[in-house]
mmCIF file of C-alpha atoms and ligand atoms in Angstrom:
data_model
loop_
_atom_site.group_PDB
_atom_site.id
_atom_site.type_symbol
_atom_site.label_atom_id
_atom_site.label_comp_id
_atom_site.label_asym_id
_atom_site.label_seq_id
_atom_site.Cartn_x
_atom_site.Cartn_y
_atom_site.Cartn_z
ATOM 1 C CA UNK D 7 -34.625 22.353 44.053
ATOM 2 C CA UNK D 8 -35.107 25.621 42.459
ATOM 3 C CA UNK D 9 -38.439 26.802 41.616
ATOM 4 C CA UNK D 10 -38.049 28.296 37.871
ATOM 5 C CA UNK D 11 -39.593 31.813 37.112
ATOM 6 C CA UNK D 12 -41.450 31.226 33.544
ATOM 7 C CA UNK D 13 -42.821 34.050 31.528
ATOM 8 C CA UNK D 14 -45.263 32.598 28.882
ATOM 9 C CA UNK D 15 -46.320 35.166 26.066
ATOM 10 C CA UNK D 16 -49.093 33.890 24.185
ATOM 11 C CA UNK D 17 -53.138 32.854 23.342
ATOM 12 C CA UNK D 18 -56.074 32.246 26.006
ATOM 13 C CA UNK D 19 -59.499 30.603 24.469
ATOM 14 C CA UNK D 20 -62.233 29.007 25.514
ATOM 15 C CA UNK D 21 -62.329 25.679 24.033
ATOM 16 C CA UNK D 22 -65.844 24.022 23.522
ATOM 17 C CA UNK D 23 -64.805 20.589 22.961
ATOM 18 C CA UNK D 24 -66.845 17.761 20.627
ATOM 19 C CA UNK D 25 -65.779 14.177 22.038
ATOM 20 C CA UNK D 26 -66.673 11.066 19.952
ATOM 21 C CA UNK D 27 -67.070 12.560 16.410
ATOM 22 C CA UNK D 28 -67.594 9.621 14.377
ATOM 23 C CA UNK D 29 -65.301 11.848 11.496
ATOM 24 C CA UNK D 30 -64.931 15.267 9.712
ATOM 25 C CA UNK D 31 -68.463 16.071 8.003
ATOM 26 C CA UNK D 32 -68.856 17.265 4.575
ATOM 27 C CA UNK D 33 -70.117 20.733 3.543
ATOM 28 C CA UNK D 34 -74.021 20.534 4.133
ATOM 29 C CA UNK D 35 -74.106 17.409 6.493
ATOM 30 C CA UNK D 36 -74.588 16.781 9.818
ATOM 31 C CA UNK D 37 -72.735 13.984 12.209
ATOM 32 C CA UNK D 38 -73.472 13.989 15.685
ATOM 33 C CA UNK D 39 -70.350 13.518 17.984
ATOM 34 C CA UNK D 40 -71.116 12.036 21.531
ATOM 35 C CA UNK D 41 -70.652 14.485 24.248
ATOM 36 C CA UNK D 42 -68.902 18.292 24.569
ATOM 37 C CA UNK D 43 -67.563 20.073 27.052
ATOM 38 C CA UNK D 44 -66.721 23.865 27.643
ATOM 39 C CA UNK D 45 -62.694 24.245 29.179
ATOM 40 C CA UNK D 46 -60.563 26.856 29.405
ATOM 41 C CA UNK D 47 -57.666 26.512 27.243
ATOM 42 C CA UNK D 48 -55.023 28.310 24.260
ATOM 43 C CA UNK D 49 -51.613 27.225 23.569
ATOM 44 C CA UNK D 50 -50.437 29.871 26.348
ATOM 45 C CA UNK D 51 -53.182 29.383 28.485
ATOM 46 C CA UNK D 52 -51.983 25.831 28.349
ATOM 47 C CA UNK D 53 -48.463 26.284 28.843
ATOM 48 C CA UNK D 54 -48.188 28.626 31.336
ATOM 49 C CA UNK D 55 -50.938 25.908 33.343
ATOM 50 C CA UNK D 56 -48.409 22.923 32.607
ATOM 51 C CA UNK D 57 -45.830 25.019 34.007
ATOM 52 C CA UNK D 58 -47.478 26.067 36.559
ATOM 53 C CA UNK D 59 -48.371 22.720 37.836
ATOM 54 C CA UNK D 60 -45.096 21.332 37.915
ATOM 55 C CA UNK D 61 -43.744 24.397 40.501
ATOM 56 C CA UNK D 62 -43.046 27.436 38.094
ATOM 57 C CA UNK D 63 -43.586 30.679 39.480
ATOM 58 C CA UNK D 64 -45.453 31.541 36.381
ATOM 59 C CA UNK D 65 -46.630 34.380 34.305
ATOM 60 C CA UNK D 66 -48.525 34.942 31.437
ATOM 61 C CA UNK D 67 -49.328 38.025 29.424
ATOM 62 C CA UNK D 68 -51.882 37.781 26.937
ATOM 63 C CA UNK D 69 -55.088 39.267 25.687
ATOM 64 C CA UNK D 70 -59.152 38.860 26.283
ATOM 65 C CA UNK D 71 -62.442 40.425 25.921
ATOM 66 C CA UNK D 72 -64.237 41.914 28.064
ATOM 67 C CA UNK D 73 -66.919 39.448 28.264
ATOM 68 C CA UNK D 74 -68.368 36.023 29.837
ATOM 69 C CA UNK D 75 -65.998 33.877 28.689
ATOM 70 C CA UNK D 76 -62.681 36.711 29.986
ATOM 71 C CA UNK D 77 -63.716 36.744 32.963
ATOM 72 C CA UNK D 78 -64.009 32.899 33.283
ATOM 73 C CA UNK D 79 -60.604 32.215 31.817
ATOM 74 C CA UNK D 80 -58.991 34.941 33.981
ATOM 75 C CA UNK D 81 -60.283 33.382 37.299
ATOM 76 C CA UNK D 82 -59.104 30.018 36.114
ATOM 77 C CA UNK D 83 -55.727 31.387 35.117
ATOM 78 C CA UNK D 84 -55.629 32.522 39.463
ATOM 79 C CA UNK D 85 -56.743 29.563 40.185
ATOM 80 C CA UNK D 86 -53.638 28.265 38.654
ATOM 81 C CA UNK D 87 -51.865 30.702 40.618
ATOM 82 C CA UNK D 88 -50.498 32.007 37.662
ATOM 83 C CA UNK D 89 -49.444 35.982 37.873
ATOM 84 C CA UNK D 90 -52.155 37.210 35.553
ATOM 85 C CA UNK D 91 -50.572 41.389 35.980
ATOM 86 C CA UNK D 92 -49.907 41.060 32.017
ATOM 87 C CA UNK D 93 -52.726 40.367 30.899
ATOM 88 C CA UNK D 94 -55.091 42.823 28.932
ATOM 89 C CA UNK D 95 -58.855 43.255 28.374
ATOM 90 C CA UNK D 96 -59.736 44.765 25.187
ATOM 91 C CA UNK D 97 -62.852 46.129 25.585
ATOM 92 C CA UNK D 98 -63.451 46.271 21.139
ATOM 93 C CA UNK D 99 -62.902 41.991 20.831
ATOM 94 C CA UNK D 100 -63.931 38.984 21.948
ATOM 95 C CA UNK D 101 -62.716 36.962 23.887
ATOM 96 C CA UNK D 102 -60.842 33.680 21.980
ATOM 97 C CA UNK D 103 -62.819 31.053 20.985
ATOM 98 C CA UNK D 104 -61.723 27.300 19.864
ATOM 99 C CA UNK D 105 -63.928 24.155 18.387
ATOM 100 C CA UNK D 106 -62.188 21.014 18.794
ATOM 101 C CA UNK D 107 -63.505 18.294 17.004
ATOM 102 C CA UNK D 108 -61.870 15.158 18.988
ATOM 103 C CA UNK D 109 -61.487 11.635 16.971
ATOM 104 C CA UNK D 110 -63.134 8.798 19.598
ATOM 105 C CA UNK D 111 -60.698 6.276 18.214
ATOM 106 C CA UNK D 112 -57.486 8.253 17.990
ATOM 107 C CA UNK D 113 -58.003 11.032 20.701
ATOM 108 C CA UNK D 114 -56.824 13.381 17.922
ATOM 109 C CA UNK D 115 -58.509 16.911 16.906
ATOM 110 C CA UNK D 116 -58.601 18.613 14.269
ATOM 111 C CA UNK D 117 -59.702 22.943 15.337
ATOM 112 C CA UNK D 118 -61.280 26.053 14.202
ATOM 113 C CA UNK D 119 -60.674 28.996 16.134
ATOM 114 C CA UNK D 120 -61.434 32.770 16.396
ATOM 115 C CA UNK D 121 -58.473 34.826 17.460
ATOM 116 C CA UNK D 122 -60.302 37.407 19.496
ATOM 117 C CA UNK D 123 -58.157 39.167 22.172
ATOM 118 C CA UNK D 124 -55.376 36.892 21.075
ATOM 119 C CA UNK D 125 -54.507 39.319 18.042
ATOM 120 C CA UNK D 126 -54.036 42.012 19.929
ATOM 121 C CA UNK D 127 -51.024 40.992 22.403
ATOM 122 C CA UNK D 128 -48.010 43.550 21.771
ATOM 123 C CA UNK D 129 -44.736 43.659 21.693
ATOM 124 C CA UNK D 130 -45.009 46.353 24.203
ATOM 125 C CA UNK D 131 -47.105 44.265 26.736
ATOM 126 C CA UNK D 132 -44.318 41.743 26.579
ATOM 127 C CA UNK D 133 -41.642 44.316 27.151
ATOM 128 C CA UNK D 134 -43.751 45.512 30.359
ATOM 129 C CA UNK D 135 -43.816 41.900 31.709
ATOM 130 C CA UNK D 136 -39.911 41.156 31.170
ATOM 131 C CA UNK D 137 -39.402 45.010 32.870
ATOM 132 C CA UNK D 138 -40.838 43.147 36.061
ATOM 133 C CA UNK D 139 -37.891 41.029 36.934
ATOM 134 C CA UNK D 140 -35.874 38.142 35.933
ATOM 135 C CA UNK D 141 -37.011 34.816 34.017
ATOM 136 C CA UNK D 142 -35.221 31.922 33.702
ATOM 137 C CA UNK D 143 -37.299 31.235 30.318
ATOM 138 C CA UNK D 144 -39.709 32.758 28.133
ATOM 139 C CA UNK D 145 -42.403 30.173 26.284
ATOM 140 C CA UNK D 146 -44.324 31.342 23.401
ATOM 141 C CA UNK D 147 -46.210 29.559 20.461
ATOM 142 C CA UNK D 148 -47.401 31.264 17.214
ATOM 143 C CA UNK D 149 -51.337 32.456 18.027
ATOM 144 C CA UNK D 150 -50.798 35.979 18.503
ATOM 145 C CA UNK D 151 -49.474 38.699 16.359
ATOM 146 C CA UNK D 152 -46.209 37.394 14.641
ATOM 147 C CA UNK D 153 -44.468 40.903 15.125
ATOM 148 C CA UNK D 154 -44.530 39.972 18.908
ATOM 149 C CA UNK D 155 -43.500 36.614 18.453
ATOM 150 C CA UNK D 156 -40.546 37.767 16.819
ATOM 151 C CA UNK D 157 -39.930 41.292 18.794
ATOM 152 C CA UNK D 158 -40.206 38.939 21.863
ATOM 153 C CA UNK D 159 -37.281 36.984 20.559
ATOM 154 C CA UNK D 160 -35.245 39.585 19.872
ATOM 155 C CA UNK D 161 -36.156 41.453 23.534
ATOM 156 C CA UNK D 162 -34.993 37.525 25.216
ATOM 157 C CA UNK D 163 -32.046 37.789 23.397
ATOM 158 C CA UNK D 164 -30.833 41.371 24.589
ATOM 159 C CA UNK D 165 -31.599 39.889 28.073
ATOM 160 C CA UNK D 166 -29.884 36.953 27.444
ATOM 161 C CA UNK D 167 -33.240 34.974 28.056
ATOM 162 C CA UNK D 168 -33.806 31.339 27.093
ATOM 163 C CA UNK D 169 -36.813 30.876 24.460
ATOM 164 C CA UNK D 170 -39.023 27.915 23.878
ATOM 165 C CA UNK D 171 -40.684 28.539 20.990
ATOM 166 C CA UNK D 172 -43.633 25.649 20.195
ATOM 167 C CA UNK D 173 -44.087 26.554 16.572
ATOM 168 C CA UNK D 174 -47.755 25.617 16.500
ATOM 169 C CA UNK D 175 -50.324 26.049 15.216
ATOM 170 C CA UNK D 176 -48.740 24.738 11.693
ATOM 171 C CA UNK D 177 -47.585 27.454 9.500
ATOM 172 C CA UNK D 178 -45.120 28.932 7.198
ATOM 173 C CA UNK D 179 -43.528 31.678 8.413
ATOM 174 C CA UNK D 180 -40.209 33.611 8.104
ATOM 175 C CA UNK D 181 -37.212 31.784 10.106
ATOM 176 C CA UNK D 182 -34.786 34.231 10.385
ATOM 177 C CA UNK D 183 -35.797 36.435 12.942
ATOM 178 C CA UNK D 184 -36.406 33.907 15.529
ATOM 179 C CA UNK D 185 -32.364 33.417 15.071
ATOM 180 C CA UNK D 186 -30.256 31.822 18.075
ATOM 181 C CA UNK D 187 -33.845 30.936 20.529
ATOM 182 C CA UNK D 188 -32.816 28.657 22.843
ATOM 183 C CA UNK D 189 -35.289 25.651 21.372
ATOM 184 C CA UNK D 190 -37.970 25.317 18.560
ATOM 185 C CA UNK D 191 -40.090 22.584 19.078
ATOM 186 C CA UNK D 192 -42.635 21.886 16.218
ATOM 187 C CA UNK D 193 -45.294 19.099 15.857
ATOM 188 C CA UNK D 194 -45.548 16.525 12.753
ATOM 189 C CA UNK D 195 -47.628 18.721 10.952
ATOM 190 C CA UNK D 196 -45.969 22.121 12.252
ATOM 191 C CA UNK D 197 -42.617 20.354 11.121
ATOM 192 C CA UNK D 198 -44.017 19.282 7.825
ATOM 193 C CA UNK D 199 -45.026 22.825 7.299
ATOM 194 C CA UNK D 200 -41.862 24.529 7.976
ATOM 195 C CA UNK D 201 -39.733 22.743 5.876
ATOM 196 C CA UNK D 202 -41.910 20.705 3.432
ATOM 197 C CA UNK D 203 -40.988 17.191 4.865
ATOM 198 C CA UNK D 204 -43.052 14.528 6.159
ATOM 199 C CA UNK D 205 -41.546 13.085 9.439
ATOM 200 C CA UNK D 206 -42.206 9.421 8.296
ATOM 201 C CA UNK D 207 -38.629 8.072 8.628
ATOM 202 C CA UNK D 208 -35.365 8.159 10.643
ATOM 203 C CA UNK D 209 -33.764 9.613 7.872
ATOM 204 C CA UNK D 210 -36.730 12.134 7.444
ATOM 205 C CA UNK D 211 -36.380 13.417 10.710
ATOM 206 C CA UNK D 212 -33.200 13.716 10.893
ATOM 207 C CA UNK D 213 -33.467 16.169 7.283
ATOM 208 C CA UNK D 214 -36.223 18.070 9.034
ATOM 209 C CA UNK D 215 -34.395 18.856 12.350
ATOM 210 C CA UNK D 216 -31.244 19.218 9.823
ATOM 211 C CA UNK D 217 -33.074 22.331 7.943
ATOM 212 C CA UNK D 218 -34.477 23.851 11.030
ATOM 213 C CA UNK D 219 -31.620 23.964 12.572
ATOM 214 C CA UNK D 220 -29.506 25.670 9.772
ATOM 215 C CA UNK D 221 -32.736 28.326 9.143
ATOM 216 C CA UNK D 222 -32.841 29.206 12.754
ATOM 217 C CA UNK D 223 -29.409 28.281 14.561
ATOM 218 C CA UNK D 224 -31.425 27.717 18.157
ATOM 219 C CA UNK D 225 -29.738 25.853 20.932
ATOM 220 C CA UNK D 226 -31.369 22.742 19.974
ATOM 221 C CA UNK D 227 -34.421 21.987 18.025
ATOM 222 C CA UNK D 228 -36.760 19.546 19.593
ATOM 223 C CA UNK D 229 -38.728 17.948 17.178
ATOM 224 C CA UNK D 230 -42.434 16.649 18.780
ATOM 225 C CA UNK D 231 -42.929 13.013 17.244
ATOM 226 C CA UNK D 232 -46.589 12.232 18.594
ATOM 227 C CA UNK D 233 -46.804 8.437 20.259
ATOM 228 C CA UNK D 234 -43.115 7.843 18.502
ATOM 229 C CA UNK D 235 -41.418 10.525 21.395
ATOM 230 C CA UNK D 236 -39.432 13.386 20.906
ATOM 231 C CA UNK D 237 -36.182 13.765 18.624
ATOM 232 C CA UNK D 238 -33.992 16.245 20.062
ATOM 233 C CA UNK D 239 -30.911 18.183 18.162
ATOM 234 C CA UNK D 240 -28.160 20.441 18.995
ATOM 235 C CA UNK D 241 -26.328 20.465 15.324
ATOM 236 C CA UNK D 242 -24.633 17.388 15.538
ATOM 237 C CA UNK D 243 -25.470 15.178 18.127
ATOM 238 C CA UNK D 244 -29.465 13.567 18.351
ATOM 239 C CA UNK D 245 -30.738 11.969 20.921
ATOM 240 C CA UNK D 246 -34.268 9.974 20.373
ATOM 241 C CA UNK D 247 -36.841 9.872 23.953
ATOM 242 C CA UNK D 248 -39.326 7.609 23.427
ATOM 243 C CA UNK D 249 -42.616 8.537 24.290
ATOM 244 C CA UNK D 250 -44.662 6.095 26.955
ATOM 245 C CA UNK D 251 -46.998 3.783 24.780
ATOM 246 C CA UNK D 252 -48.283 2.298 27.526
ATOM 247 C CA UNK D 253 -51.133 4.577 28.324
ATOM 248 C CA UNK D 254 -54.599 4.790 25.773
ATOM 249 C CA UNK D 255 -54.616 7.885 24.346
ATOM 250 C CA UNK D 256 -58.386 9.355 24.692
ATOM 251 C CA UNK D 257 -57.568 13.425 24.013
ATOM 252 C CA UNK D 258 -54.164 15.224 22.979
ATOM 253 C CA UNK D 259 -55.945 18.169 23.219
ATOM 254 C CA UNK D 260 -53.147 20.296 25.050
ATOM 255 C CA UNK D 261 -50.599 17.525 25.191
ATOM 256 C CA UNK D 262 -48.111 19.716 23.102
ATOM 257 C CA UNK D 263 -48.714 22.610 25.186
ATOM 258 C CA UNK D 264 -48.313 20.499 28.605
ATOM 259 C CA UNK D 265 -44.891 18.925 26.946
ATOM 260 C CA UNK D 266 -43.807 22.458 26.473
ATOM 261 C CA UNK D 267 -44.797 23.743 30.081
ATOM 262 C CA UNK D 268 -43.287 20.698 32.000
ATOM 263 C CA UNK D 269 -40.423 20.519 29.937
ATOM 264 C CA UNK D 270 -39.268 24.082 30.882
ATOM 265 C CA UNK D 271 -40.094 23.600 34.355
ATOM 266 C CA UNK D 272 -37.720 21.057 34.737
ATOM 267 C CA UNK D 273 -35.287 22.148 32.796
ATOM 268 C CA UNK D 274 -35.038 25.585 34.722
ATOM 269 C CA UNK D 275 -35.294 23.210 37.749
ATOM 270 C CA UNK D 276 -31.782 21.807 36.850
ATOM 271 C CA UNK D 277 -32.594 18.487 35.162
ATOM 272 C CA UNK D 278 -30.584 18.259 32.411
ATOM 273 C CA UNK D 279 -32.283 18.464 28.395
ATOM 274 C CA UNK D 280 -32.811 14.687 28.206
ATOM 275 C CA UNK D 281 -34.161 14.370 32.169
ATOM 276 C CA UNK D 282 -36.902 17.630 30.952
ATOM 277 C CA UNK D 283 -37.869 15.547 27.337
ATOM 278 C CA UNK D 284 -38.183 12.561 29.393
ATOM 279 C CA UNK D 285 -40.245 14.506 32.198
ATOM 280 C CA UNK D 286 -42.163 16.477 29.652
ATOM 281 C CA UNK D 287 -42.618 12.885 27.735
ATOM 282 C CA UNK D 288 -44.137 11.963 30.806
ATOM 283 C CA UNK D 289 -46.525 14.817 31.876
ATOM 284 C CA UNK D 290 -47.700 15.090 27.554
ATOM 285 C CA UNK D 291 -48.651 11.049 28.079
ATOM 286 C CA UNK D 292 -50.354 11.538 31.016
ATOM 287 C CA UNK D 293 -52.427 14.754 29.447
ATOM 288 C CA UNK D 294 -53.627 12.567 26.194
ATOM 289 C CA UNK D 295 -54.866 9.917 28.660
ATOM 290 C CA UNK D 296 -57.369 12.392 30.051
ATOM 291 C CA UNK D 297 -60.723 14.102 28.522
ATOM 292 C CA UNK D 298 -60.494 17.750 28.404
ATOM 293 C CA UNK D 299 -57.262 19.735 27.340
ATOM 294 C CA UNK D 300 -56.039 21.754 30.330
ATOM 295 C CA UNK D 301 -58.016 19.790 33.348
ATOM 296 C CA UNK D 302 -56.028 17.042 31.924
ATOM 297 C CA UNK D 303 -52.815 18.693 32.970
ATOM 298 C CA UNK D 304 -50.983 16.827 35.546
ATOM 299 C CA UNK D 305 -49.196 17.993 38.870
ATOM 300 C CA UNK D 306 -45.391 17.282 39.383
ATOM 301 C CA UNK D 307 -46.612 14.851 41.682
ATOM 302 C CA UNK D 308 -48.631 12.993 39.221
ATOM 303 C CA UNK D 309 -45.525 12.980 36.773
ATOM 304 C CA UNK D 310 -42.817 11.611 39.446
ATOM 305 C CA UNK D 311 -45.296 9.138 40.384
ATOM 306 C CA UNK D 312 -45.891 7.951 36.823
ATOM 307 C CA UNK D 313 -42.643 8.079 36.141
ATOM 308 C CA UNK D 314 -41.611 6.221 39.337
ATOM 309 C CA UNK D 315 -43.917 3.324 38.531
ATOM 310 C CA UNK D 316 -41.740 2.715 35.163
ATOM 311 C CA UNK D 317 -38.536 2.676 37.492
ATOM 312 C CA UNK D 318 -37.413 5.656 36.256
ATOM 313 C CA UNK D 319 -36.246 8.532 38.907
ATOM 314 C CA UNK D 320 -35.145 12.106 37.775
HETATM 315 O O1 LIG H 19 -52.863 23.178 21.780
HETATM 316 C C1 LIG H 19 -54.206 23.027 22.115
HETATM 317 C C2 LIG H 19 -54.907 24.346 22.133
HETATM 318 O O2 LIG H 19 -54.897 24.848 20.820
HETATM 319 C C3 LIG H 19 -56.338 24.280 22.536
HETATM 320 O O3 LIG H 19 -56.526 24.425 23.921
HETATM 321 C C4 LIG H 19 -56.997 25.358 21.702
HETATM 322 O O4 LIG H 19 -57.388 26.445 22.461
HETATM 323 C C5 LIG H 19 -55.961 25.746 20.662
HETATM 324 O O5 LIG H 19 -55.445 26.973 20.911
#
């Protein structure tokens, strides 16, 4: 098989992480959750360890401080083996910070973050990293500067580069630039925020993937559905991957980003775009049934063997 070159533009944070919250507090009180842990993490960070995991010659460019926390995250991003030549220390910020508050019962989080480093990645870094060769796809989610979110579309496209665009965190922004990416994959909540609808019914996200599709004309858009699956699009034909229930979700802290990672990986890898939903189904279940964000990522070998067990082979 192929091993897939991945170039993944985007945000690298430390995540301190609150586990057992009993729920969100109210201004001027005080709950006490039951454990937390410190992990490297960042929608970027994330992705470009999913990918990385599952074979990808992977690189990242992005942006930390020069500080404690930099120099931490950079180490784990070699540990990864992930080519870390793109990324820049900015000696005036921080380096990114998130809180995630994590429900016990659900294993969802709600965050707070400070950008840091993250707001300073360029358009010009990115055009350094594609200058160093050939990717088979670029990955990139919205925490950075949205000028290089879009210039970094518009750079893939004069290259004639795939983009997988996860549109989180949820926001509003201006479509129109981000015209004829390969795939935009929003969340429930990213979803709801980009077109205004609630993806609570067939029909409902069927209208949602409709409008996204007509605002940004991608390849396909692949809409992230939580413990229903993923509903992928290509204008007129939808195809509906379930998602694996049979796991207890404990975390999805980086279960988006580790859907987005794996799913590239094995589409670059030849599978076809139901095989790499179903794989990235596959690697995002195994991440939510894990503490921790990106420890929780799995290998490729932990994803063919989980998949393997459920008699399915790809
Ligand atoms: O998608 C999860 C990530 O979002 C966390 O790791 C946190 O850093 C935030 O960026």
């Amino acid at each position: 098989m192929k091993k897939p070159r991945i170039l993944v533009i985007g945000s690298i944070f430390m995540d301190l992480i609150f586990h057992g919250i009993p729920r969100l507090a109210e201004y001027g009180e005080s709950l006490s959750g039951e454990s937390y842990s410190y992990v490297p993490g960042g929608k970027g960070a994330n992705q470009a360890a999913a990918a990385a995991r599952m074979g990808a010659d992977t690189t990242l460019a992005g942006c930390l401080g020069c500080d404690d926390n930099g120099e931490l995250l950079l180490n784990n991003l070699k540990a990864f083996h992930i080519n870390t030549n793109h990324i820049l220390k900015a000696p005036e910020s921080q380096t990114g910070l998130a809180l995630m508050l994590v429900d016990s019962a659900s294993g969802r989080y709600v965050s707070y973050n400070v950008m840091g480093g993250n707001n300073l990645i360029t358009p010009g870094q990115v055009e350094d990293a594609l200058n160093d060769c050939h990717y088979d796809m670029i990955l990139i989610q919205l925490e950075m500067p949205l000028e290089t979110v879009y210039r970094t579309c518009e750079m893939a496209a004069e290259r004639r580069i795939p983009v997988f665009l996860d549109a989180g965190p949820a926001m509003s922004i201006p479509l129109s630039r981000l015209s004829g990416i390969f795939i935009i994959s929003p969340n429930e909540s990213e979803t709801k925020a980009l077109t205004g609808i609630t993806v609570d019914s067939n029909e409902n996200i069927r209208r949602a993937a409709e409008m996204l599709y007509q605002r940004v004309h991608p390849s396909y858009v692949l809409l992230k559905l939580g413990e229903r699956g993923a509903f992928c699009y290509d204008g007129t034909d939808s195809d509906f991957v379930p998602a694996f229930n049979d796991i207890t979700a404990v975390d999805s802290t980086a279960a988006g980003d580790t859907f987005g990672g794996a799913f590239a990986a094995a589409y670059c890898s030849g599978s076809s775009i139901h095989d790499s939903v179903l794989f990235a189904n596959a690697a995002a279940a195994i991440c939510v049934s894990r503490r921790g964000g990106q420890p929780a990522i799995p290998s490729y070998e932990e994803v063919t063997a989980f998949l393997k067990v459920r008699g399915i082979d790809i």
